[in-house]
Amino acid sequence: MNLALARLIAGQICIHASMTGMRMAAPLLALREGYSAISVGLLLALFALTQVFLALPAGRYADRHGLKRPVKYAVIVAAVGTAVAVLFPVFPALCFAALCTGAATGVATIALQRHVGRAAHDATQLRQVFSWLAIGPAVSNFIGPFFAGLLIDHAGSEAGSTTGYRAAFLMMMVMALLTWLWVRQTHELPPVIAAGKKGEQKAWDLLREPHFRRLLILNWLLSSCWDVHTFVVPLLGHERGLSASAIGTILGSFALAAALIRVLMPFIAERLKEATVLCVAMAITALLFAIYPLMPTAILLGTCSVLLGLALGSVQPMIMSMLHQLTPPARHGEALGLRLMAINGSSVLMPILFGYAGALVGVAGLFWLVGIAVGSGSRIAFTMRTLEMPEQPH
């Protein structure tokens, strides 16, 4: 990993931590104020709502303008949203902050992934660089919830005070602003296509490729596992009387495990087959979801969280490598936008469905339903094991 890639990873960590910290703190504040699980589900859905509409335009914008311009705008939007939550820690402001930080993270992620993918030269290097880049969200999934939980418990006069929540939101604003300090020195790559040619192609044409469609389905199933874990752990912890720090630590342990497996993956990329990794990860995830809600203590919940992080943490680099090999280099931004739009379209609806399903079948039933779905979906990954993808320049 060179210095330029390290800077991009640091920038991704900062912008993503701004969102993950908000995504942990905002539901807890809503629960403290007496809002229901359904309201919390609606709040969590807003983190993905803007990405549904912005993902494809953001991909096209990145294809035209490169890395730094979309990242700069993303930083501004995230800083504004978190600042509003600092000044007005009420439910409507939390909804606004969710929209802003979610949109900013989506736009910045597409630009960063496109830039890194274009800099790679073959399939092996793709797996390596995306394994390094995937460390960013894993680390930020720890930094955001963990330190937000500490500030909520200890920054105010008492644990869970409004001052503590304001301190957490302020930290998320600072993290967003730090993103630009890391990214602004990056050298832009030359454009692949002229902007005027973009109108001749439709992004939906990419969906005619059957392997691309299957890859989106797998990505959706696996992202649902992340969504249900993020949604259910605060509810499970709240039901069992766990502190904000304990809940943040459980979520953080998941992130650390995902980061650990991603640190190891660049060194073994030559020995990995993307579809095989996906198939194994989905089977392990289904098993863990079967036993997760049966764990009675925070330590056992944390253990399941670690194991789940190891399984799901291996997934994103493989998906990103396959996506870049299955799509034309000139349309990587569009392909990334379609991917993000698909998974976040479901992320808008899934927390709402989680809220209703949790009310109907309980937390355990929700875990089991998603586990059955991802276990069944592993068959798709198994059928892609024989897929041969050419080594192509980027």
CSV table of C-alpha atoms in Angstrom, one decimal:
chain,number,residue,atom,x,y,z
A,1,MET,CA,0.0,0.0,0.0
A,2,ASN,CA,1.5,3.3,-1.1
A,3,LEU,CA,1.0,6.8,0.5
A,4,ALA,CA,-1.6,7.9,-2.0
A,5,LEU,CA,-3.8,4.9,-1.2
A,6,ALA,CA,-3.3,5.4,2.5
A,7,ARG,CA,-4.5,9.0,2.3
A,8,LEU,CA,-7.6,7.9,0.4
A,9,ILE,CA,-8.3,5.3,3.1
A,10,ALA,CA,-7.9,7.9,5.8
A,11,GLY,CA,-10.4,10.2,4.0
A,12,GLN,CA,-12.9,7.4,3.6
A,13,ILE,CA,-12.6,6.5,7.3
A,14,CYS,CA,-13.4,10.1,8.3
A,15,ILE,CA,-16.4,10.6,6.1
A,16,HIS,CA,-17.8,7.1,6.9
A,17,ALA,CA,-17.2,7.5,10.6
A,18,SER,CA,-19.3,10.7,10.5
A,19,MET,CA,-22.2,8.7,9.3
A,20,THR,CA,-21.8,5.6,11.4
A,21,GLY,CA,-21.5,7.6,14.6
A,22,MET,CA,-24.7,9.4,13.7
A,23,ARG,CA,-26.3,6.1,12.8
A,24,MET,CA,-25.6,4.8,16.3
A,25,ALA,CA,-26.2,7.9,18.4
A,26,ALA,CA,-29.4,9.2,16.7
A,27,PRO,CA,-31.5,6.1,17.3
A,28,LEU,CA,-30.4,6.0,20.9
A,29,LEU,CA,-31.5,9.6,21.4
A,30,ALA,CA,-34.8,8.9,19.7
A,31,LEU,CA,-35.3,5.9,22.0
A,32,ARG,CA,-34.5,8.1,25.0
A,33,GLU,CA,-37.1,10.6,23.9
A,34,GLY,CA,-39.7,7.8,23.8
A,35,TYR,CA,-39.9,7.1,20.1
A,36,SER,CA,-41.0,3.6,19.0
A,37,ALA,CA,-39.0,1.0,17.1
A,38,ILE,CA,-40.9,1.9,14.0
A,39,SER,CA,-39.8,5.5,14.3
A,40,VAL,CA,-36.2,4.4,14.8
A,41,GLY,CA,-36.5,2.3,11.7
A,42,LEU,CA,-37.7,5.3,9.7
A,43,LEU,CA,-34.8,7.3,11.1
A,44,LEU,CA,-32.3,4.6,10.0
A,45,ALA,CA,-33.9,4.4,6.6
A,46,LEU,CA,-33.1,8.1,6.0
A,47,PHE,CA,-29.4,7.3,6.1
A,48,ALA,CA,-29.9,5.5,2.8
A,49,LEU,CA,-32.7,7.5,1.2
A,50,THR,CA,-30.7,10.2,-0.5
A,51,GLN,CA,-28.2,7.6,-1.8
A,52,VAL,CA,-31.0,5.9,-3.7
A,53,PHE,CA,-31.5,9.1,-5.8
A,54,LEU,CA,-28.0,10.4,-5.8
A,55,ALA,CA,-26.0,7.2,-6.5
A,56,LEU,CA,-26.4,7.0,-10.2
A,57,PRO,CA,-26.0,10.8,-10.8
A,58,ALA,CA,-23.0,10.7,-8.5
A,59,GLY,CA,-21.4,7.9,-10.5
A,60,ARG,CA,-21.9,9.8,-13.7
A,61,TYR,CA,-20.5,12.9,-12.1
A,62,ALA,CA,-17.4,11.1,-10.9
A,63,ASP,CA,-16.9,9.7,-14.4
A,64,ARG,CA,-16.9,13.3,-15.7
A,65,HIS,CA,-15.1,15.1,-12.9
A,66,GLY,CA,-12.9,12.5,-11.1
A,67,LEU,CA,-12.3,12.4,-7.4
A,68,LYS,CA,-11.8,15.7,-5.6
A,69,ARG,CA,-14.8,17.7,-6.7
A,70,PRO,CA,-17.5,15.2,-5.6
A,71,VAL,CA,-15.6,14.6,-2.3
A,72,LYS,CA,-15.5,18.3,-1.6
A,73,TYR,CA,-19.2,18.7,-2.0
A,74,ALA,CA,-19.8,15.6,0.1
A,75,VAL,CA,-17.8,17.0,3.0
A,76,ILE,CA,-19.8,20.3,3.0
A,77,VAL,CA,-23.1,18.4,3.1
A,78,ALA,CA,-22.0,16.1,5.9
A,79,ALA,CA,-20.7,19.1,8.0
A,80,VAL,CA,-24.0,21.0,7.6
A,81,GLY,CA,-26.1,18.0,8.6
A,82,THR,CA,-24.1,17.2,11.7
A,83,ALA,CA,-23.9,20.9,12.7
A,84,VAL,CA,-27.7,21.1,12.7
A,85,ALA,CA,-27.9,18.0,15.0
A,86,VAL,CA,-25.5,19.8,17.4
A,87,LEU,CA,-27.6,22.9,17.5
A,88,PHE,CA,-31.0,21.2,17.6
A,89,PRO,CA,-30.8,17.7,19.1
A,90,VAL,CA,-34.5,16.9,18.3
A,91,PHE,CA,-36.0,14.2,16.1
A,92,PRO,CA,-36.6,16.3,12.9
A,93,ALA,CA,-33.0,17.5,13.1
A,94,LEU,CA,-31.8,14.0,13.5
A,95,CYS,CA,-33.7,13.1,10.4
A,96,PHE,CA,-32.0,15.9,8.5
A,97,ALA,CA,-28.6,14.9,9.7
A,98,ALA,CA,-29.3,11.3,8.6
A,99,LEU,CA,-30.2,12.5,5.1
A,100,CYS,CA,-27.1,14.6,4.9
A,101,THR,CA,-24.5,12.2,6.2
A,102,GLY,CA,-25.9,9.3,4.3
A,103,ALA,CA,-25.8,11.3,1.0
A,104,ALA,CA,-22.3,12.6,1.6
A,105,THR,CA,-20.9,9.2,2.4
A,106,GLY,CA,-22.5,7.7,-0.7
A,107,VAL,CA,-21.1,10.3,-3.0
A,108,ALA,CA,-17.6,10.2,-1.5
A,109,THR,CA,-17.6,6.4,-1.6
A,110,ILE,CA,-18.4,6.2,-5.3
A,111,ALA,CA,-15.7,8.7,-6.2
A,112,LEU,CA,-13.1,7.0,-4.0
A,113,GLN,CA,-13.9,3.5,-5.3
A,114,ARG,CA,-13.9,4.6,-8.9
A,115,HIS,CA,-10.5,6.3,-8.5
A,116,VAL,CA,-8.9,3.3,-6.8
A,117,GLY,CA,-10.4,0.8,-9.3
A,118,ARG,CA,-9.0,2.8,-12.2
A,119,ALA,CA,-5.6,2.8,-10.7
A,120,ALA,CA,-5.4,-1.0,-10.6
A,121,HIS,CA,-3.9,-2.9,-13.5
A,122,ASP,CA,-5.2,-6.5,-13.2
A,123,ALA,CA,-7.6,-8.7,-11.3
A,124,THR,CA,-5.1,-9.6,-8.6
A,125,GLN,CA,-4.3,-6.0,-7.9
A,126,LEU,CA,-8.0,-5.2,-7.9
A,127,ARG,CA,-8.5,-7.7,-5.0
A,128,GLN,CA,-5.6,-6.2,-3.2
A,129,VAL,CA,-6.5,-2.5,-3.5
A,130,PHE,CA,-10.1,-3.1,-2.7
A,131,SER,CA,-9.1,-5.1,0.3
A,132,TRP,CA,-7.0,-2.2,1.5
A,133,LEU,CA,-9.8,0.3,0.7
A,134,ALA,CA,-12.4,-1.9,2.5
A,135,ILE,CA,-10.5,-1.5,5.7
A,136,GLY,CA,-11.7,2.1,5.8
A,137,PRO,CA,-15.4,1.4,6.5
A,138,ALA,CA,-14.5,-1.4,8.9
A,139,VAL,CA,-12.3,1.0,11.0
A,140,SER,CA,-14.9,3.8,10.8
A,141,ASN,CA,-17.6,1.4,11.9
A,142,PHE,CA,-15.6,1.1,15.1
A,143,ILE,CA,-14.5,4.7,15.5
A,144,GLY,CA,-17.9,6.2,14.9
A,145,PRO,CA,-20.1,4.1,17.3
A,146,PHE,CA,-17.4,3.5,19.9
A,147,PHE,CA,-16.4,7.1,20.5
A,148,ALA,CA,-19.9,8.4,20.0
A,149,GLY,CA,-21.0,6.0,22.8
A,150,LEU,CA,-18.1,7.2,25.1
A,151,LEU,CA,-19.1,10.8,24.5
A,152,ILE,CA,-22.8,10.1,25.2
A,153,ASP,CA,-22.0,8.4,28.5
A,154,HIS,CA,-19.2,10.7,29.7
A,155,ALA,CA,-19.2,14.1,28.1
A,156,GLY,CA,-22.3,15.4,29.9
A,157,SER,CA,-23.1,15.7,33.6
A,158,GLU,CA,-24.7,12.3,33.5
A,159,ALA,CA,-24.7,9.3,31.1
A,160,GLY,CA,-27.1,9.9,28.2
A,161,SER,CA,-27.5,13.6,28.8
A,162,THR,CA,-28.3,16.0,25.9
A,163,THR,CA,-24.8,17.5,26.3
A,164,GLY,CA,-23.3,14.1,25.7
A,165,TYR,CA,-25.3,13.7,22.5
A,166,ARG,CA,-24.3,17.1,21.3
A,167,ALA,CA,-20.6,16.3,21.9
A,168,ALA,CA,-21.0,13.1,19.9
A,169,PHE,CA,-22.6,15.0,17.0
A,170,LEU,CA,-19.9,17.6,17.1
A,171,MET,CA,-17.3,14.9,16.8
A,172,MET,CA,-19.0,13.6,13.7
A,173,MET,CA,-18.9,17.1,12.2
A,174,VAL,CA,-15.1,17.3,12.8
A,175,MET,CA,-14.6,13.8,11.3
A,176,ALA,CA,-16.4,14.9,8.1
A,177,LEU,CA,-14.2,18.0,7.8
A,178,LEU,CA,-11.0,16.0,8.2
A,179,THR,CA,-11.9,14.1,5.1
A,180,TRP,CA,-11.0,16.9,2.8
A,181,LEU,CA,-7.6,17.3,4.4
A,182,TRP,CA,-6.7,13.8,3.4
A,183,VAL,CA,-8.1,13.8,-0.1
A,184,ARG,CA,-7.3,17.3,-1.4
A,185,GLN,CA,-3.6,16.4,-2.3
A,186,THR,CA,-4.6,13.4,-4.4
A,187,HIS,CA,-3.6,13.6,-8.1
A,188,GLU,CA,-6.5,13.2,-10.5
A,189,LEU,CA,-6.4,10.5,-13.1
A,190,PRO,CA,-7.0,11.5,-16.7
A,191,PRO,CA,-10.6,11.1,-17.9
A,192,VAL,CA,-11.6,8.0,-19.7
A,193,ILE,CA,-14.4,9.4,-21.9
A,194,ALA,CA,-15.7,12.8,-22.9
A,195,ALA,CA,-18.7,14.0,-21.0
A,196,GLY,CA,-20.7,14.5,-24.2
A,197,LYS,CA,-20.7,10.8,-25.0
A,198,LYS,CA,-22.4,9.8,-21.8
A,199,GLY,CA,-25.9,10.4,-23.1
A,200,GLU,CA,-25.5,7.8,-25.7
A,201,GLN,CA,-25.6,5.0,-23.1
A,202,LYS,CA,-28.1,4.1,-20.5
A,203,ALA,CA,-27.0,2.8,-17.1
A,204,TRP,CA,-29.8,0.2,-17.1
A,205,ASP,CA,-28.1,-1.5,-20.1
A,206,LEU,CA,-25.6,-2.8,-17.6
A,207,LEU,CA,-28.3,-4.9,-16.0
A,208,ARG,CA,-28.6,-6.9,-19.2
A,209,GLU,CA,-25.5,-8.8,-18.2
A,210,PRO,CA,-26.7,-11.8,-16.1
A,211,HIS,CA,-23.6,-12.0,-14.0
A,212,PHE,CA,-23.9,-8.4,-13.1
A,213,ARG,CA,-27.5,-8.9,-12.0
A,214,ARG,CA,-26.5,-11.9,-9.9
A,215,LEU,CA,-23.7,-9.9,-8.3
A,216,LEU,CA,-26.2,-7.1,-7.3
A,217,ILE,CA,-28.5,-9.8,-5.7
A,218,LEU,CA,-25.6,-11.1,-3.7
A,219,ASN,CA,-24.6,-7.6,-2.7
A,220,TRP,CA,-28.2,-6.8,-1.6
A,221,LEU,CA,-28.5,-10.0,0.5
A,222,LEU,CA,-25.2,-9.3,2.3
A,223,SER,CA,-25.9,-5.6,2.8
A,224,SER,CA,-29.2,-6.6,4.4
A,225,CYS,CA,-27.2,-8.6,7.0
A,226,TRP,CA,-25.2,-5.4,7.9
A,227,ASP,CA,-28.5,-3.5,8.1
A,228,VAL,CA,-30.2,-5.9,10.4
A,229,HIS,CA,-27.2,-6.1,12.6
A,230,THR,CA,-27.0,-2.3,12.9
A,231,PHE,CA,-30.7,-2.1,13.5
A,232,VAL,CA,-31.2,-4.9,16.0
A,233,VAL,CA,-28.2,-4.5,18.3
A,234,PRO,CA,-29.3,-1.1,19.7
A,235,LEU,CA,-32.8,-2.5,20.2
A,236,LEU,CA,-31.5,-5.7,21.8
A,237,GLY,CA,-29.1,-3.8,24.0
A,238,HIS,CA,-31.8,-1.3,25.0
A,239,GLU,CA,-34.2,-4.2,25.9
A,240,ARG,CA,-31.5,-5.8,28.1
A,241,GLY,CA,-30.5,-2.6,29.8
A,242,LEU,CA,-27.0,-2.3,28.3
A,243,SER,CA,-25.3,1.1,28.4
A,244,ALA,CA,-24.5,3.1,25.2
A,245,SER,CA,-20.9,2.2,25.7
A,246,ALA,CA,-21.7,-1.5,25.8
A,247,ILE,CA,-23.8,-1.2,22.6
A,248,GLY,CA,-21.2,0.8,20.9
A,249,THR,CA,-18.5,-1.7,21.9
A,250,ILE,CA,-20.6,-4.6,20.4
A,251,LEU,CA,-21.0,-2.8,17.2
A,252,GLY,CA,-17.4,-1.7,17.3
A,253,SER,CA,-16.2,-5.3,17.8
A,254,PHE,CA,-18.0,-6.2,14.6
A,255,ALA,CA,-16.1,-3.4,12.8
A,256,LEU,CA,-12.7,-4.4,14.3
A,257,ALA,CA,-13.2,-8.0,13.2
A,258,ALA,CA,-14.2,-6.9,9.7
A,259,ALA,CA,-11.1,-4.6,9.6
A,260,LEU,CA,-8.8,-7.5,10.7
A,261,ILE,CA,-9.9,-9.8,8.0
A,262,ARG,CA,-9.6,-7.1,5.4
A,263,VAL,CA,-6.0,-6.3,6.6
A,264,LEU,CA,-5.1,-9.9,5.9
A,265,MET,CA,-6.8,-10.2,2.6
A,266,PRO,CA,-4.4,-8.1,0.5
A,267,PHE,CA,-1.6,-10.6,1.4
A,268,ILE,CA,-3.6,-13.7,0.3
A,269,ALA,CA,-5.4,-12.1,-2.7
A,270,GLU,CA,-3.6,-14.3,-5.2
A,271,ARG,CA,-5.0,-17.5,-3.5
A,272,LEU,CA,-8.6,-16.2,-3.3
A,273,LYS,CA,-11.5,-16.8,-5.7
A,274,GLU,CA,-14.2,-14.1,-5.4
A,275,ALA,CA,-17.3,-16.4,-5.7
A,276,THR,CA,-15.9,-19.0,-3.3
A,277,VAL,CA,-15.3,-16.4,-0.6
A,278,LEU,CA,-18.9,-15.1,-1.1
A,279,CYS,CA,-20.4,-18.6,-0.8
A,280,VAL,CA,-18.5,-19.4,2.4
A,281,ALA,CA,-19.2,-16.0,4.0
A,282,MET,CA,-23.0,-16.4,3.3
A,283,ALA,CA,-23.1,-19.8,4.8
A,284,ILE,CA,-21.3,-18.7,8.0
A,285,THR,CA,-23.5,-15.6,8.3
A,286,ALA,CA,-26.7,-17.7,8.1
A,287,LEU,CA,-25.4,-20.0,11.0
A,288,LEU,CA,-24.4,-17.0,13.2
A,289,PHE,CA,-27.8,-15.3,12.6
A,290,ALA,CA,-29.4,-18.5,13.9
A,291,ILE,CA,-27.7,-18.3,17.3
A,292,TYR,CA,-27.1,-14.5,17.7
A,293,PRO,CA,-30.4,-13.7,19.5
A,294,LEU,CA,-30.0,-16.6,21.8
A,295,MET,CA,-26.9,-15.1,23.5
A,296,PRO,CA,-27.8,-13.9,27.0
A,297,THR,CA,-24.9,-11.6,27.9
A,298,ALA,CA,-23.0,-8.7,26.3
A,299,ILE,CA,-19.8,-10.8,26.1
A,300,LEU,CA,-21.5,-13.5,24.1
A,301,LEU,CA,-23.2,-10.9,21.9
A,302,GLY,CA,-19.8,-9.4,21.3
A,303,THR,CA,-18.4,-12.8,20.4
A,304,CYS,CA,-21.1,-13.3,17.8
A,305,SER,CA,-20.5,-9.8,16.6
A,306,VAL,CA,-16.8,-10.6,16.1
A,307,LEU,CA,-17.4,-13.8,14.2
A,308,LEU,CA,-20.0,-12.1,12.0
A,309,GLY,CA,-17.6,-9.3,11.3
A,310,LEU,CA,-15.0,-11.8,10.1
A,311,ALA,CA,-17.5,-13.4,7.7
A,312,LEU,CA,-19.0,-10.2,6.3
A,313,GLY,CA,-15.7,-8.3,6.3
A,314,SER,CA,-14.3,-10.5,3.6
A,315,VAL,CA,-17.2,-9.8,1.2
A,316,GLN,CA,-16.9,-6.2,-0.1
A,317,PRO,CA,-13.4,-6.5,-1.7
A,318,MET,CA,-14.6,-9.6,-3.6
A,319,ILE,CA,-17.7,-7.9,-4.9
A,320,MET,CA,-15.9,-4.8,-5.9
A,321,SER,CA,-13.2,-6.8,-7.7
A,322,MET,CA,-15.9,-8.8,-9.6
A,323,LEU,CA,-17.9,-5.6,-10.4
A,324,HIS,CA,-14.8,-3.9,-12.0
A,325,GLN,CA,-14.1,-7.0,-14.1
A,326,LEU,CA,-17.7,-7.4,-15.3
A,327,THR,CA,-18.2,-3.8,-16.4
A,328,PRO,CA,-16.4,-1.6,-19.0
A,329,PRO,CA,-13.7,0.7,-17.5
A,330,ALA,CA,-15.4,3.8,-19.0
A,331,ARG,CA,-18.6,3.0,-17.0
A,332,HIS,CA,-17.2,2.1,-13.6
A,333,GLY,CA,-18.9,5.2,-12.1
A,334,GLU,CA,-22.3,4.2,-13.4
A,335,ALA,CA,-21.8,0.6,-12.3
A,336,LEU,CA,-20.8,1.7,-8.8
A,337,GLY,CA,-23.8,4.0,-8.7
A,338,LEU,CA,-26.2,1.2,-9.7
A,339,ARG,CA,-24.7,-1.0,-7.0
A,340,LEU,CA,-25.1,1.7,-4.3
A,341,MET,CA,-28.6,2.6,-5.5
A,342,ALA,CA,-29.7,-1.1,-5.3
A,343,ILE,CA,-28.4,-1.7,-1.8
A,344,ASN,CA,-29.5,1.6,-0.4
A,345,GLY,CA,-32.9,1.3,-2.1
A,346,SER,CA,-33.3,-1.7,0.0
A,347,SER,CA,-31.8,0.0,3.0
A,348,VAL,CA,-34.5,2.6,2.9
A,349,LEU,CA,-37.2,0.0,3.1
A,350,MET,CA,-35.5,-2.7,5.2
A,351,PRO,CA,-35.3,-0.8,8.5
A,352,ILE,CA,-39.0,0.1,8.1
A,353,LEU,CA,-39.7,-3.6,7.5
A,354,PHE,CA,-37.4,-4.5,10.3
A,355,GLY,CA,-39.4,-2.3,12.7
A,356,TYR,CA,-42.7,-4.0,11.7
A,357,ALA,CA,-41.2,-7.5,11.6
A,358,GLY,CA,-39.6,-7.0,15.0
A,359,ALA,CA,-42.9,-6.0,16.4
A,360,LEU,CA,-44.6,-9.1,14.9
A,361,VAL,CA,-42.0,-11.8,15.3
A,362,GLY,CA,-39.6,-10.3,17.8
A,363,VAL,CA,-35.8,-9.7,17.6
A,364,ALA,CA,-35.0,-13.4,17.4
A,365,GLY,CA,-37.5,-14.0,14.6
A,366,LEU,CA,-36.0,-11.1,12.6
A,367,PHE,CA,-32.5,-12.5,12.9
A,368,TRP,CA,-33.8,-15.9,11.8
A,369,LEU,CA,-35.7,-14.6,8.8
A,370,VAL,CA,-32.7,-12.8,7.4
A,371,GLY,CA,-30.5,-15.8,8.1
A,372,ILE,CA,-32.7,-18.0,6.1
A,373,ALA,CA,-32.7,-15.5,3.2
A,374,VAL,CA,-28.9,-15.2,3.1
A,375,GLY,CA,-28.4,-18.9,3.5
A,376,SER,CA,-30.7,-19.6,0.5
A,377,GLY,CA,-28.9,-16.9,-1.5
A,378,SER,CA,-25.5,-18.7,-1.0
A,379,ARG,CA,-26.6,-21.0,-3.9
A,380,ILE,CA,-26.3,-18.1,-6.3
A,381,ALA,CA,-22.7,-17.5,-5.2
A,382,PHE,CA,-22.0,-21.2,-5.6
A,383,THR,CA,-23.2,-21.2,-9.2
A,384,MET,CA,-20.7,-18.3,-9.9
A,385,ARG,CA,-17.7,-20.3,-8.7
A,386,THR,CA,-16.9,-21.4,-12.3
A,387,LEU,CA,-17.1,-17.9,-13.7
A,388,GLU,CA,-13.9,-17.0,-15.5
A,389,MET,CA,-13.2,-13.2,-15.7
A,390,PRO,CA,-10.4,-11.9,-17.8
A,391,GLU,CA,-7.5,-9.9,-16.5
A,392,GLN,CA,-8.1,-6.4,-17.9
A,393,PRO,CA,-6.3,-3.1,-17.6
A,394,HIS,CA,-8.0,-0.3,-15.7
